[in-house]
Coordinates of C-alpha atoms and ligand atoms in Angstrom, one line a residue:
X1 CA -75.1 -48.4 -12.4
X2 CA -73.9 -52.0 -12.6
X3 CA -70.8 -50.7 -14.3
X4 CA -70.1 -48.4 -11.4
X5 CA -70.4 -51.2 -8.9
X6 CA -68.1 -53.4 -10.9
X7 CA -65.6 -50.5 -11.2
X8 CA -65.7 -50.0 -7.4
X9 CA -65.1 -53.7 -6.8
X10 CA -62.1 -53.7 -9.1
X11 CA -60.8 -50.5 -7.4
X12 CA -60.9 -52.3 -4.1
X13 CA -59.7 -55.7 -5.1
X14 CA -56.7 -54.7 -7.2
X15 CA -55.7 -51.3 -5.9
X16 CA -57.0 -51.5 -2.4
X17 CA -58.9 -48.1 -2.5
X18 CA -62.4 -47.5 -1.2
X19 CA -63.2 -44.4 -3.1
X20 CA -62.6 -42.8 -6.4
X21 CA -60.9 -39.5 -6.5
X22 CA -62.7 -36.5 -8.1
X23 CA -63.2 -37.1 -11.8
X24 CA -62.2 -40.8 -11.8
X25 CA -65.6 -42.3 -11.3
X26 CA -67.2 -40.2 -14.2
X27 CA -64.4 -40.9 -16.6
X28 CA -64.5 -44.6 -15.9
X29 CA -68.3 -44.7 -16.2
X30 CA -68.2 -43.0 -19.6
X31 CA -65.5 -45.2 -21.0
X32 CA -67.4 -48.3 -19.8
X33 CA -70.5 -46.9 -21.5
X34 CA -68.5 -46.8 -24.8
X35 CA -67.9 -43.1 -25.0
X36 CA -64.6 -41.4 -25.9
X37 CA -63.1 -39.3 -23.1
X38 CA -60.7 -36.4 -23.0
X39 CA -59.5 -36.1 -19.5
X40 CA -57.4 -33.3 -18.2
X41 CA -56.4 -33.8 -14.6
X42 CA -53.3 -32.6 -12.7
X43 CA -50.2 -34.8 -12.2
X44 CA -50.8 -37.1 -9.3
X45 CA -54.6 -36.9 -9.6
X46 CA -54.8 -40.6 -10.6
X47 CA -55.2 -40.7 -14.4
X48 CA -53.8 -44.2 -14.7
X49 CA -56.6 -45.7 -12.8
X50 CA -59.1 -44.1 -15.2
X51 CA -58.0 -46.6 -17.9
X52 CA -56.6 -49.4 -15.7
X53 CA -60.0 -50.0 -13.9
X54 CA -62.0 -50.1 -17.2
X55 CA -59.3 -52.4 -18.6
X56 CA -60.2 -54.8 -15.8
X57 CA -63.9 -54.5 -16.4
X58 CA -64.0 -54.7 -20.2
X59 CA -63.5 -57.9 -22.2
X60 CA -60.4 -58.3 -24.3
X61 CA -57.4 -56.1 -24.0
X62 CA -56.7 -52.4 -23.4
X63 CA -53.8 -50.8 -25.3
X64 CA -52.1 -47.9 -23.5
X65 CA -50.0 -45.6 -25.7
X66 CA -47.3 -44.0 -23.6
X67 CA -44.4 -41.8 -24.7
X68 CA -41.6 -43.1 -22.4
X69 CA -40.1 -46.4 -21.6
X70 CA -39.5 -45.6 -18.0
X71 CA -43.2 -44.7 -17.7
X72 CA -44.3 -48.0 -19.1
X73 CA -41.9 -50.0 -17.0
X74 CA -43.0 -48.4 -13.8
X75 CA -46.7 -48.7 -14.5
X76 CA -46.5 -52.3 -15.7
X77 CA -44.3 -53.2 -12.7
X78 CA -46.9 -51.7 -10.3
X79 CA -49.8 -53.5 -12.1
X80 CA -48.1 -56.8 -11.9
X81 CA -47.4 -56.3 -8.2
X82 CA -51.1 -55.6 -7.8
X83 CA -51.9 -58.9 -9.6
X84 CA -52.9 -57.5 -13.0
X85 CA -51.6 -59.3 -16.0
X86 CA -49.9 -56.6 -18.1
X87 CA -46.9 -56.1 -20.3
X88 CA -45.2 -53.5 -22.5
X89 CA -43.7 -53.5 -25.9
X90 CA -41.0 -51.0 -26.7
X91 CA -37.4 -50.7 -27.8
X92 CA -36.0 -51.6 -24.4
X93 CA -36.9 -55.2 -25.1
X94 CA -35.1 -57.3 -27.7
X95 CA -37.1 -58.2 -30.8
X96 CA -37.4 -61.7 -29.5
X97 CA -38.8 -60.5 -26.2
X98 CA -41.3 -58.2 -28.0
X99 CA -42.3 -61.1 -30.2
X100 CA -42.9 -63.2 -27.1
X101 CA -45.1 -60.5 -25.6
X102 CA -47.1 -60.4 -28.8
X103 CA -47.5 -64.2 -28.7
X104 CA -48.7 -64.1 -25.2
X105 CA -51.0 -61.3 -26.1
X106 CA -52.5 -63.4 -29.0
X107 CA -53.4 -66.0 -26.4
X108 CA -55.2 -63.3 -24.4
X109 CA -52.9 -63.4 -21.5
X110 CA -52.9 -59.7 -20.8
X111 CA -55.5 -57.2 -19.7
X112 CA -53.3 -54.2 -20.5
X113 CA -50.5 -53.8 -23.0
X114 CA -48.4 -50.6 -22.9
X115 CA -47.0 -49.7 -26.3
X116 CA -44.7 -47.0 -27.6
X117 CA -46.3 -45.0 -30.4
X118 CA -43.5 -45.9 -32.9
X119 CA -44.5 -49.6 -32.4
X120 CA -48.1 -49.2 -33.6
X121 CA -47.3 -49.3 -37.3
X122 CA -44.7 -52.1 -37.2
X123 CA -45.9 -55.1 -39.2
X124 CA -45.9 -57.5 -36.2
X125 CA -48.0 -55.2 -34.1
X126 CA -50.4 -54.2 -36.8
X127 CA -50.9 -57.9 -37.5
X128 CA -51.7 -58.6 -33.9
X129 CA -54.0 -55.7 -33.7
X130 CA -56.1 -57.0 -36.7
X131 CA -57.1 -60.1 -34.8
X132 CA -57.1 -58.9 -31.2
X133 CA -60.2 -57.8 -29.3
X134 CA -59.1 -54.3 -28.4
X135 CA -61.8 -52.7 -26.2
X136 CA -60.1 -49.6 -25.1
X137 CA -57.3 -47.5 -26.5
X138 CA -55.9 -45.2 -23.9
X139 CA -53.5 -42.4 -24.9
X140 CA -51.5 -41.2 -21.9
X141 CA -49.7 -37.9 -22.0
X142 CA -52.0 -37.0 -24.8
X143 CA -50.7 -33.4 -25.2
X144 CA -47.7 -35.0 -27.0
X145 CA -49.9 -35.2 -30.1
X146 CA -50.3 -31.4 -30.4
X147 CA -47.5 -29.3 -31.7
X148 CA -48.9 -26.5 -29.7
X149 CA -48.2 -28.4 -26.5
X150 CA -44.9 -28.4 -24.8
X151 CA -43.8 -31.9 -25.6
X152 CA -44.8 -32.5 -29.2
X153 CA -43.9 -36.0 -30.5
X154 CA -44.5 -36.6 -34.1
X155 CA -44.9 -40.3 -33.5
X156 CA -48.1 -39.6 -31.7
X157 CA -49.7 -38.5 -34.9
X158 CA -49.8 -42.1 -36.1
X159 CA -52.3 -43.1 -33.3
X160 CA -55.4 -41.9 -35.2
X161 CA -54.3 -43.8 -38.3
X162 CA -53.7 -46.9 -36.3
X163 CA -57.1 -46.7 -34.7
X164 CA -58.9 -46.1 -38.0
X165 CA -57.3 -49.2 -39.5
X166 CA -58.6 -51.5 -36.8
X167 CA -61.5 -53.8 -37.8
X168 CA -63.5 -52.5 -34.9
X169 CA -62.9 -49.0 -33.5
X170 CA -62.1 -49.2 -29.8
X171 CA -63.3 -46.6 -27.3
X172 CA -60.6 -44.0 -27.1
X173 CA -59.5 -42.2 -23.9
X174 CA -57.0 -39.4 -24.0
X175 CA -55.3 -38.3 -20.7
X176 CA -53.1 -35.3 -20.0
X177 CA -52.1 -33.2 -17.0
X178 CA -51.3 -30.0 -18.9
X179 CA -53.4 -28.6 -21.6
X180 CA -54.6 -25.2 -22.3
X181 CA -57.9 -24.9 -24.1
X182 CA -56.3 -24.7 -27.5
X183 CA -54.2 -27.8 -26.9
X184 CA -57.3 -29.6 -25.7
X185 CA -59.1 -28.9 -28.9
X186 CA -56.1 -30.0 -30.9
X187 CA -56.0 -33.3 -29.0
X188 CA -59.6 -34.1 -29.8
X189 CA -59.1 -33.2 -33.4
X190 CA -55.8 -35.1 -33.9
X191 CA -57.1 -38.2 -32.3
X192 CA -60.5 -37.9 -34.1
X193 CA -62.3 -38.4 -30.8
X194 CA -66.0 -38.8 -31.3
X195 CA -68.1 -36.5 -29.2
X196 CA -65.7 -37.0 -26.3
X197 CA -66.8 -36.6 -22.7
X198 CA -64.5 -33.8 -21.4
X199 CA -63.4 -34.1 -17.9
X200 CA -61.3 -31.2 -16.7
X201 CA -60.8 -31.5 -12.9
X202 CA -59.4 -28.8 -10.8
X203 CA -55.7 -28.3 -11.2
X204 CA -55.1 -27.6 -7.5
X205 CA -52.8 -29.9 -5.7
X206 CA -53.4 -29.0 -2.1
X207 CA -50.6 -31.0 -0.6
X208 CA -48.0 -29.0 -2.5
X209 CA -46.3 -26.1 -0.9
X210 CA -45.0 -23.6 -3.5
X211 CA -42.1 -21.3 -2.9
X212 CA -39.8 -19.1 -4.9
X213 CA -36.5 -17.8 -3.7
X214 CA -34.1 -15.5 -5.5
X215 CA -30.9 -16.2 -3.5
X216 CA -27.6 -14.5 -4.0
X217 CA -26.0 -18.0 -4.1
X218 CA -28.1 -20.8 -5.4
X219 CA -25.8 -23.5 -4.4
X220 CA -25.8 -22.5 -0.8
X221 CA -29.5 -22.1 -0.8
X222 CA -29.9 -25.6 -2.3
X223 CA -27.5 -27.2 0.2
X224 CA -29.4 -25.6 3.0
X225 CA -32.7 -26.8 1.7
X226 CA -31.5 -30.4 1.1
X227 CA -29.9 -30.5 4.6
X228 CA -33.3 -29.5 6.1
X229 CA -34.8 -32.4 4.2
X230 CA -32.5 -35.2 5.1
X231 CA -33.8 -38.7 4.7
X232 CA -36.4 -37.5 2.2
X233 CA -36.6 -38.2 -1.5
X234 CA -36.4 -35.3 -3.8
X235 CA -35.7 -34.2 -7.4
X236 CA -33.5 -31.2 -8.3
X237 CA -34.1 -30.0 -11.8
X238 CA -31.5 -28.0 -13.8
X239 CA -31.8 -26.6 -17.2
X240 CA -28.5 -27.8 -18.7
X241 CA -26.5 -31.0 -18.5
X242 CA -23.5 -29.0 -17.2
X243 CA -25.6 -27.7 -14.3
X244 CA -26.7 -31.2 -13.6
X245 CA -23.1 -32.4 -13.4
X246 CA -22.1 -29.6 -11.1
X247 CA -25.0 -29.7 -8.8
X248 CA -24.9 -33.5 -8.5
X249 CA -21.1 -33.4 -7.7
X250 CA -21.7 -30.7 -5.1
X251 CA -24.4 -32.7 -3.3
X252 CA -22.2 -35.8 -3.4
X253 CA -19.3 -33.9 -1.9
X254 CA -21.5 -33.0 1.0
X255 CA -22.3 -36.6 1.6
X256 CA -25.8 -36.4 0.1
X257 CA -26.7 -39.6 -1.7
X258 CA -27.5 -38.1 -5.1
X259 CA -27.5 -39.4 -8.6
X260 CA -28.1 -37.8 -12.0
X261 CA -30.0 -38.1 -15.2
X262 CA -29.7 -36.3 -18.5
X263 CA -29.7 -37.1 -22.2
X264 CA -25.9 -37.0 -22.4
X265 CA -25.6 -40.2 -20.4
X266 CA -25.8 -43.5 -22.1
X267 CA -29.0 -45.5 -21.8
X268 CA -27.5 -48.0 -19.4
X269 CA -26.4 -45.4 -16.9
X270 CA -29.6 -43.5 -17.2
X271 CA -31.5 -46.7 -16.3
X272 CA -29.2 -47.5 -13.4
X273 CA -29.5 -44.1 -12.0
X274 CA -33.2 -44.0 -12.3
X275 CA -33.4 -47.3 -10.5
X276 CA -31.1 -46.1 -7.8
X277 CA -33.5 -43.3 -7.3
X278 CA -36.7 -45.4 -7.5
X279 CA -35.3 -48.0 -5.2
X280 CA -34.0 -45.6 -2.6
X281 CA -30.3 -46.0 -2.8
X282 CA -30.0 -42.5 -4.1
X283 CA -33.0 -40.7 -2.8
X284 CA -32.0 -37.4 -4.5
X285 CA -32.1 -37.1 -8.2
X286 CA -30.4 -34.2 -10.1
X287 CA -31.7 -34.1 -13.6
X288 CA -32.7 -32.2 -16.7
X289 CA -36.3 -32.3 -17.9
X290 CA -35.4 -35.4 -19.7
X291 CA -36.1 -37.1 -16.5
X292 CA -39.5 -37.6 -15.2
X293 CA -42.4 -37.9 -17.5
X294 CA -42.6 -41.5 -16.4
X295 CA -41.6 -41.2 -12.9
X296 CA -44.3 -42.7 -10.8
X297 CA -42.3 -42.6 -7.5
X298 CA -45.1 -41.6 -5.2
X299 CA -43.1 -40.5 -2.2
X300 CA -41.0 -37.7 -3.7
X301 CA -41.1 -35.1 -0.9
X302 CA -39.6 -32.2 -2.7
X303 CA -38.9 -30.9 -6.2
X304 CA -36.4 -28.1 -6.3
X305 CA -35.8 -26.2 -9.6
X306 CA -32.3 -25.0 -9.6
X307 CA -33.2 -23.0 -12.8
X308 CA -36.4 -21.5 -13.9
X309 CA -38.1 -23.8 -16.5
X310 CA -39.3 -22.5 -19.8
X311 CA -43.0 -22.3 -19.1
X312 CA -45.7 -22.8 -16.4
X313 CA -46.8 -26.0 -18.1
X314 CA -43.4 -27.6 -17.6
X315 CA -43.0 -26.2 -14.2
X316 CA -46.3 -27.5 -12.9
X317 CA -45.7 -30.9 -14.5
X318 CA -42.2 -31.2 -13.0
X319 CA -43.1 -29.7 -9.6
X320 CA -46.1 -32.0 -9.6
X321 CA -43.9 -35.0 -9.4
X322 CA -43.7 -34.2 -5.7
X323 CA -46.3 -35.7 -3.4
X324 CA -48.1 -38.0 -5.6
X325 CA -49.0 -40.1 -2.6
X326 CA -51.1 -37.1 -1.4
X327 CA -48.7 -36.3 1.5
X328 CA -47.3 -32.8 2.0
X329 CA -44.4 -31.9 -0.4
X330 CA -42.4 -28.9 -1.1
X331 CA -41.9 -27.2 -4.5
X332 CA -39.1 -24.7 -4.4
X333 CA -38.0 -22.6 -7.4
X334 CA -34.6 -20.9 -7.2
X335 CA -34.7 -18.0 -9.5
X336 CA -32.2 -15.6 -11.0
X337 CA -32.4 -13.2 -13.8
X338 CA -29.8 -15.1 -15.9
X339 CA -32.3 -18.0 -16.1
X340 CA -34.3 -16.0 -18.6
X341 CA -31.3 -15.7 -20.9
X342 CA -30.7 -19.4 -20.8
X343 CA -34.4 -20.1 -21.5
X344 CA -34.4 -17.8 -24.5
X345 CA -31.4 -19.4 -25.9
X346 CA -33.0 -22.8 -25.6
X347 CA -36.2 -21.6 -27.2
X348 CA -34.3 -20.3 -30.2
X349 CA -32.2 -23.4 -30.5
X350 CA -35.3 -25.7 -30.4
X351 CA -37.1 -23.8 -33.1
X352 CA -34.1 -23.6 -35.4
X353 CA -35.0 -27.1 -36.5
X354 CA -38.3 -26.1 -37.9
X355 CA -37.9 -25.8 -41.7
X356 CA -40.9 -23.5 -42.3
X357 CA -39.8 -20.0 -41.3
X358 CA -43.3 -18.7 -40.7
X359 CA -44.1 -21.6 -38.4
X360 CA -40.7 -21.2 -36.6
X361 CA -41.3 -17.6 -35.8
X362 CA -44.8 -18.3 -34.7
X363 CA -43.5 -20.9 -32.3
X364 CA -40.7 -18.7 -31.0
X365 CA -43.3 -16.0 -30.3
X366 CA -45.6 -18.4 -28.5
X367 CA -42.7 -19.8 -26.5
X368 CA -41.4 -16.3 -25.5
X369 CA -44.9 -15.4 -24.3
X370 CA -45.0 -18.5 -22.1
X371 CA -41.5 -17.8 -20.9
X372 CA -42.6 -14.3 -19.9
X373 CA -45.5 -15.7 -17.9
X374 CA -43.1 -18.0 -16.2
X375 CA -40.7 -15.2 -15.3
X376 CA -43.6 -13.3 -13.8
X377 CA -44.3 -16.2 -11.5
X378 CA -40.8 -15.9 -10.1
X379 CA -41.3 -12.2 -9.5
X380 CA -44.8 -11.9 -8.2
X381 CA -45.5 -11.1 -4.6
X382 CA -49.0 -12.5 -5.0
X383 CA -50.2 -16.0 -4.2
X384 CA -48.2 -18.5 -6.2
X385 CA -50.9 -21.2 -6.3
X386 CA -53.5 -18.7 -7.5
X387 CA -51.1 -17.6 -10.2
X388 CA -50.7 -21.1 -11.6
X389 CA -54.4 -22.0 -11.3
X390 CA -55.4 -18.8 -13.1
X391 CA -52.9 -19.7 -15.9
X392 CA -54.8 -22.9 -16.4
X393 CA -58.0 -21.0 -16.6
X394 CA -59.2 -21.8 -13.1
X395 CA -60.3 -19.0 -10.8
X396 CA -58.9 -19.2 -7.3
X397 CA -58.5 -17.1 -4.2
X398 CA -55.1 -16.6 -2.5
X399 CA -54.3 -19.9 -0.8
X400 CA -52.9 -18.6 2.4
X401 CA -50.3 -21.2 2.6
X402 CA -47.7 -20.8 -0.2
X403 CA -44.3 -19.2 0.1
X404 CA -45.7 -15.8 -0.8
X405 CA -48.9 -16.0 1.2
X406 CA -46.8 -16.8 4.3
X407 CA -44.2 -14.3 3.6
X408 CA -44.4 -11.1 5.6
X409 CA -44.3 -8.1 3.4
X410 CA -43.8 -4.5 4.4
X411 CA -45.0 -1.6 2.3
X412 CA -42.2 0.6 1.2
X413 CA -42.7 4.0 -0.4
X414 CA -40.6 3.9 -3.6
X415 CA -41.9 7.1 -5.2
X416 CA -38.5 8.7 -5.4
X417 CA -36.7 5.7 -6.7
X418 CA -39.4 5.3 -9.3
X419 CA -39.0 8.9 -10.4
X420 CA -35.3 8.3 -10.9
X421 CA -35.8 5.1 -12.9
X422 CA -38.5 6.6 -15.1
X423 CA -36.4 9.7 -15.8
X424 CA -33.5 7.6 -16.7
X425 CA -35.6 5.6 -19.2
X426 CA -37.0 8.9 -20.6
X427 CA -33.6 10.6 -20.8
X428 CA -32.1 7.7 -22.7
X429 CA -34.9 7.8 -25.2
X430 CA -36.5 4.5 -24.2
X431 CA -34.0 2.5 -26.2
X432 CA -32.3 0.4 -23.5
X433 CA -33.1 -2.9 -21.8
X434 CA -33.5 -3.3 -18.0
X435 CA -29.9 -4.4 -17.4
X436 CA -28.5 -1.3 -19.1
X437 CA -30.9 1.1 -17.3
X438 CA -29.8 -0.6 -14.1
X439 CA -26.1 -0.1 -14.9
X440 CA -26.6 3.6 -15.6
X441 CA -28.5 4.2 -12.4
X442 CA -26.0 2.2 -10.5
X443 CA -23.2 4.2 -12.0
X444 CA -21.5 1.2 -13.5
X445 CA -18.2 1.9 -15.3
X446 CA -18.6 -0.5 -18.2
X447 CA -16.9 -0.1 -21.6
X448 CA -20.3 0.3 -23.3
X449 CA -21.3 3.1 -20.9
X450 CA -18.0 4.9 -21.5
X451 CA -18.2 4.5 -25.3
X452 CA -21.7 5.9 -25.4
X453 CA -20.8 8.8 -23.2
X454 CA -23.5 8.0 -20.7
X455 CA -21.5 9.0 -17.7
X456 CA -22.5 12.6 -18.3
X457 CA -26.3 11.9 -18.0
X458 CA -27.9 13.5 -15.0
X459 CA -29.3 10.2 -14.0
X460 CA -26.0 8.4 -14.1
X461 CA -25.2 6.9 -10.7
X462 CA -28.4 8.3 -9.1
X463 CA -29.0 5.0 -7.4
X464 CA -25.4 4.1 -6.7
X465 CA -26.1 3.3 -3.1
X466 CA -28.7 0.7 -3.9
X467 CA -27.8 -3.0 -4.6
X468 CA -28.4 -3.8 -8.2
X469 CA -30.9 -6.5 -7.3
X470 CA -33.1 -3.9 -5.5
X471 CA -33.0 -1.6 -8.6
X472 CA -34.1 -4.5 -10.7
X473 CA -36.9 -5.3 -8.3
X474 CA -38.2 -1.7 -8.6
X475 CA -38.0 -1.9 -12.3
X476 CA -40.2 -5.0 -12.2
X477 CA -42.5 -3.4 -9.8
X478 CA -42.9 -0.4 -12.2
X479 CA -43.8 -2.9 -15.0
X480 CA -46.4 -4.4 -12.8
X481 CA -47.7 -0.9 -12.0
X482 CA -47.9 -0.1 -15.8
X483 CA -45.4 2.7 -15.4
X484 CA -42.9 0.8 -17.5
X485 CA -43.4 -1.5 -20.4
X486 CA -41.0 -4.0 -21.8
X487 CA -41.2 -4.5 -25.6
X488 CA -41.4 -8.0 -26.9
X489 CA -38.8 -9.7 -29.1
X490 CA -35.3 -10.7 -28.8
X491 CA -33.8 -7.6 -27.3
X492 CA -36.6 -6.1 -25.2
X493 CA -36.2 -2.5 -24.2
X494 CA -38.0 -0.5 -21.4
X495 CA -40.4 2.2 -22.4
X496 CA -42.6 4.5 -20.3
X497 CA -46.1 3.0 -19.8
X498 CA -49.4 4.8 -19.3
X499 CA -48.8 5.0 -15.5
X500 CA -45.6 6.9 -15.8
X501 CA -47.1 10.3 -16.1
X502 CA -48.8 10.3 -12.8
X503 CA -45.6 9.4 -11.0
X504 CA -43.4 11.8 -12.8
X505 CA -45.6 14.9 -13.0
X506 CA -48.7 14.5 -10.9
X507 CA -47.4 13.7 -7.5
X508 CA -48.7 10.1 -7.3
X509 CA -47.1 8.0 -4.6
X510 CA -46.1 4.4 -5.2
X511 CA -45.8 1.8 -2.5
X512 CA -44.1 -1.5 -3.1
X513 CA -44.5 -4.8 -1.2
X514 CA -41.1 -6.1 -0.1
X515 CA -40.3 -9.3 1.5
X516 CA -39.2 -9.1 5.1
X517 CA -36.1 -11.1 5.6
X518 CA -37.1 -14.2 7.5
X519 CA -35.6 -14.5 10.9
X520 CA -33.0 -17.2 10.9
X521 CA -34.6 -20.7 11.2
X522 CA -38.0 -19.8 12.6
X523 CA -40.0 -19.1 9.5
X524 CA -39.5 -22.4 7.8
X525 CA -40.1 -24.7 10.8
X526 CA -43.4 -23.1 11.4
X527 CA -44.4 -23.5 7.8
X528 CA -43.3 -27.0 7.7
X529 CA -45.1 -28.0 10.8
X530 CA -48.3 -26.7 9.4
X531 CA -47.8 -28.3 6.0
X532 CA -47.4 -31.6 7.7
X533 CA -50.2 -31.4 10.1
X534 CA -52.6 -34.2 9.7
X535 CA -49.8 -36.6 9.0
X536 CA -49.2 -37.4 12.6
X537 CA -48.1 -41.0 13.1
X538 CA -50.2 -42.7 15.8
X539 CA -47.8 -45.4 16.9
X540 CA -44.4 -44.2 15.8
X541 CA -42.5 -47.2 17.0
X542 CA -44.8 -49.6 15.1
X543 CA -44.5 -47.3 12.1
X544 CA -40.8 -47.5 12.1
X545 CA -40.8 -51.3 12.4
X546 CA -43.2 -51.6 9.5
X547 CA -41.0 -49.3 7.5
X548 CA -38.1 -51.6 8.1
X549 CA -40.2 -54.6 7.0
X550 CA -41.2 -52.7 3.9
X551 CA -37.5 -52.1 3.1
X552 CA -36.9 -55.8 3.6
X553 CA -39.8 -56.8 1.3
X554 CA -38.7 -54.4 -1.3
X555 CA -35.3 -56.1 -1.4
X556 CA -36.8 -59.5 -1.5
X557 CA -39.1 -58.6 -4.3
X558 CA -36.7 -56.3 -6.1
X559 CA -39.2 -53.5 -6.3
X560 CA -39.1 -50.0 -5.0
X561 CA -40.4 -49.7 -1.4
X562 CA -43.5 -47.7 -2.4
X563 CA -44.6 -50.5 -4.7
X564 CA -45.1 -52.5 -1.4
X565 CA -47.1 -49.9 0.5
X566 CA -47.0 -46.1 0.6
X567 CA -46.1 -44.1 3.7
X568 CA -49.7 -43.2 3.9
X569 CA -50.8 -46.9 4.0
X570 CA -48.2 -47.5 6.7
X571 CA -49.5 -44.6 8.7
X572 CA -53.0 -46.0 8.4
X573 CA -51.8 -49.4 9.4
X574 CA -50.1 -48.1 12.5
X575 CA -53.2 -46.2 13.5
X576 CA -55.6 -49.1 12.9
X577 CA -53.3 -51.9 14.3
X578 CA -55.2 -54.6 12.5
X579 CA -54.9 -58.2 13.8
X580 CA -56.5 -60.3 11.1
X581 CA -56.1 -60.7 7.3
X582 CA -59.7 -59.5 7.0
X583 CA -59.1 -56.3 8.9
X584 CA -56.1 -55.6 6.6
X585 CA -58.5 -55.1 3.7
X586 CA -60.1 -52.2 5.5
X587 CA -56.9 -50.2 5.3
X588 CA -56.7 -47.9 2.4
X589 CA -54.0 -49.0 -0.1
X590 CA -54.3 -52.7 0.6
X591 CA -56.1 -54.7 -2.0
X592 CA -56.4 -58.5 -2.2
X593 CA -53.2 -59.0 -4.1
X594 CA -51.1 -57.1 -1.6
X595 CA -53.0 -58.6 1.3
X596 CA -52.1 -62.1 0.0
X597 CA -48.5 -61.2 -0.7
X598 CA -47.5 -59.1 2.2
X599 CA -50.3 -59.3 4.8
X600 CA -49.0 -62.1 6.9
X601 CA -45.6 -60.5 7.3
X602 CA -47.1 -57.3 8.5
X603 CA -49.4 -59.1 10.9
X604 CA -46.3 -60.7 12.4
X605 CA -44.7 -57.4 13.0
X606 CA -47.9 -56.1 14.5
X607 CA -48.2 -59.1 16.8
X608 CA -44.6 -58.7 18.0
X609 CA -44.9 -55.0 18.6
X610 CA -45.2 -53.7 22.2
X611 CA -46.8 -50.3 22.6
X612 CA -44.3 -48.2 24.7
X613 CA -45.5 -47.8 28.3
X614 CA -46.8 -44.3 28.9
Ligands
ADP701 P1 -51.4 -39.1 -12.8 O1 -51.1 -40.1 -13.9 O2 -52.7 -38.5 -12.9 O3 -50.3 -38.2 -12.6 P2 -51.2 -41.5 -11.2 O4 -52.2 -42.3 -12.0 O5 -49.8 -41.8 -11.4 O6 -51.4 -40.0 -11.4 O7 -51.6 -41.6 -9.6 C1 -50.9 -41.0 -8.6 C2 -51.0 -41.7 -7.3 O8 -52.4 -41.6 -6.8 C3 -50.7 -43.2 -7.4 O9 -49.8 -43.4 -6.3 C4 -52.0 -43.8 -7.2 O10 -51.9 -45.1 -6.6 C5 -52.8 -42.9 -6.3 N1 -54.3 -43.0 -6.5 C6 -54.9 -43.0 -7.7 N2 -56.3 -43.1 -7.5 C7 -56.5 -43.2 -6.2 C8 -57.7 -43.4 -5.3 N3 -58.9 -43.4 -5.9 N4 -57.5 -43.4 -4.0 C9 -56.2 -43.4 -3.5 N5 -55.1 -43.2 -4.2 C10 -55.2 -43.1 -5.5
MG702 MG1 -49.8 -40.4 -15.5
ZN703 ZN1 -50.7 -18.7 -1.8

């Protein structure tokens, strides 16, 4: 009970929040009571506070193991701004700087130290750890410890050894956003958690708007989208470095302030570009998945996937970087069939490195299965949010407000098309993949078709009048309806499924839901208005003036604008119009540290502001 009060006080004083979010309070209480915790909460749910608040309540120091330098830098930067003594130790610092941090740490100067996993077993760090009072060991992005997870990092395996060698075992908290039940178990096992308190909060992120498009021309679709989101910060993810280069160049040509990030750039440029993005000079970031695990930028308003990612875990984690501040944000996936080929190629390449062939093929199989689930997400006409939540084991009703829920569908009788497709599969002895079946029905004149003498088939060219994409759509629909089955493996072929018979021979009718083409312009605006309802700005002129001040303060302090105050906090401020330092503390997002640092300046703007005459 006392613990909870203390935690609440810390939350208010350092972070300026009045309430814990779902799950936070329990996790913190358990850690403070000395129990290990395994916490699975979606991106943006607020996992950091779950170890930062206990760190400020417990004696001694909290070690935070974190996989990425950018992640540490961001979090430590934000903590220091909030008045919390914290530091990090990793390879971005010189050995001298790292030694300095350790020296300060020995004197008990920090409440939190972020450390890269590879550092744990260096002699200097191990030596420090032997004498330090380590109350809590927090493992962020804990799924990295499991080779069944999507981001396995061998260096994470050393954490348990490190903990076991300490003179006194600290409480251990493990945190991740994406873990299926098997990965969860593996985390607990690998970290040797003792009777951990498991906190799995809902995965739903209500402020995210999910949408999938399969445009003829992705570049045009992207440009249109970005143009509709001018002035907003966003991330565009591409699968390959080459795509990143192209897309970034395209945006820049159109005068959009974009920058790029991928593993092919040298460390210095990566850092520069990331900062340009964080600090707002380049509000649009085009990147491979190398970018992001550490991106704490809270005001990212959209995440566009220019290519389909390899699995739902990756997608939800990447898309989840939008809207961490809780405001509405848009997650758009631009899909095309060729994305599947690229993803398969990458899966094979990745698993080639595994020396054990049995393990390699088990991994390929698991990866292909996940890829398949991802592809289905792109093709479903059902609720996108529900699809994702069910994947993570959460039951959910259709949300009513994702791209698919808002899409108008018409029912189309496709029985005859279905019969043609199924006959074609049967006549060619169920040995071709979807692309070939599509070619045959379409009457394509390819070398392969000529060579195999397929032009004489009775089904050749039966659907010549239909665009290829529509034939593909029907094939997918027939898979969903169990009339077709796709074999697994490297070269999947289409076979008749249990539902084929009824359509071919028993007169069953099949109706398919098809998207109505949205009328130009109108669909989106309506959607966006609804998504943003509740974010009305009460005094827009004051809001704008405070935004300008925020930009100014960000420059003066050399931090990103959202380190000062989030958009939400500015909205609360312009609604509350506080006139005293005291009253500032009642505004969510303003703690003592920020009140002291920035309060006076904001009060000045408020005093000078004239409400417009009605
Ligand atoms: P995660 O690590 O779970 O992805 P973060 O810890 O980065 O999420 O938190 C995401 C955002 O939510 C941050 O901007 C943080 O300040 C904010 N936040 C966390 N807890 C609260 C809270 N109790 N009230 C309001 N905002 C919060
Ligand atoms: Mg986090
Ligand atoms: Zn929905």
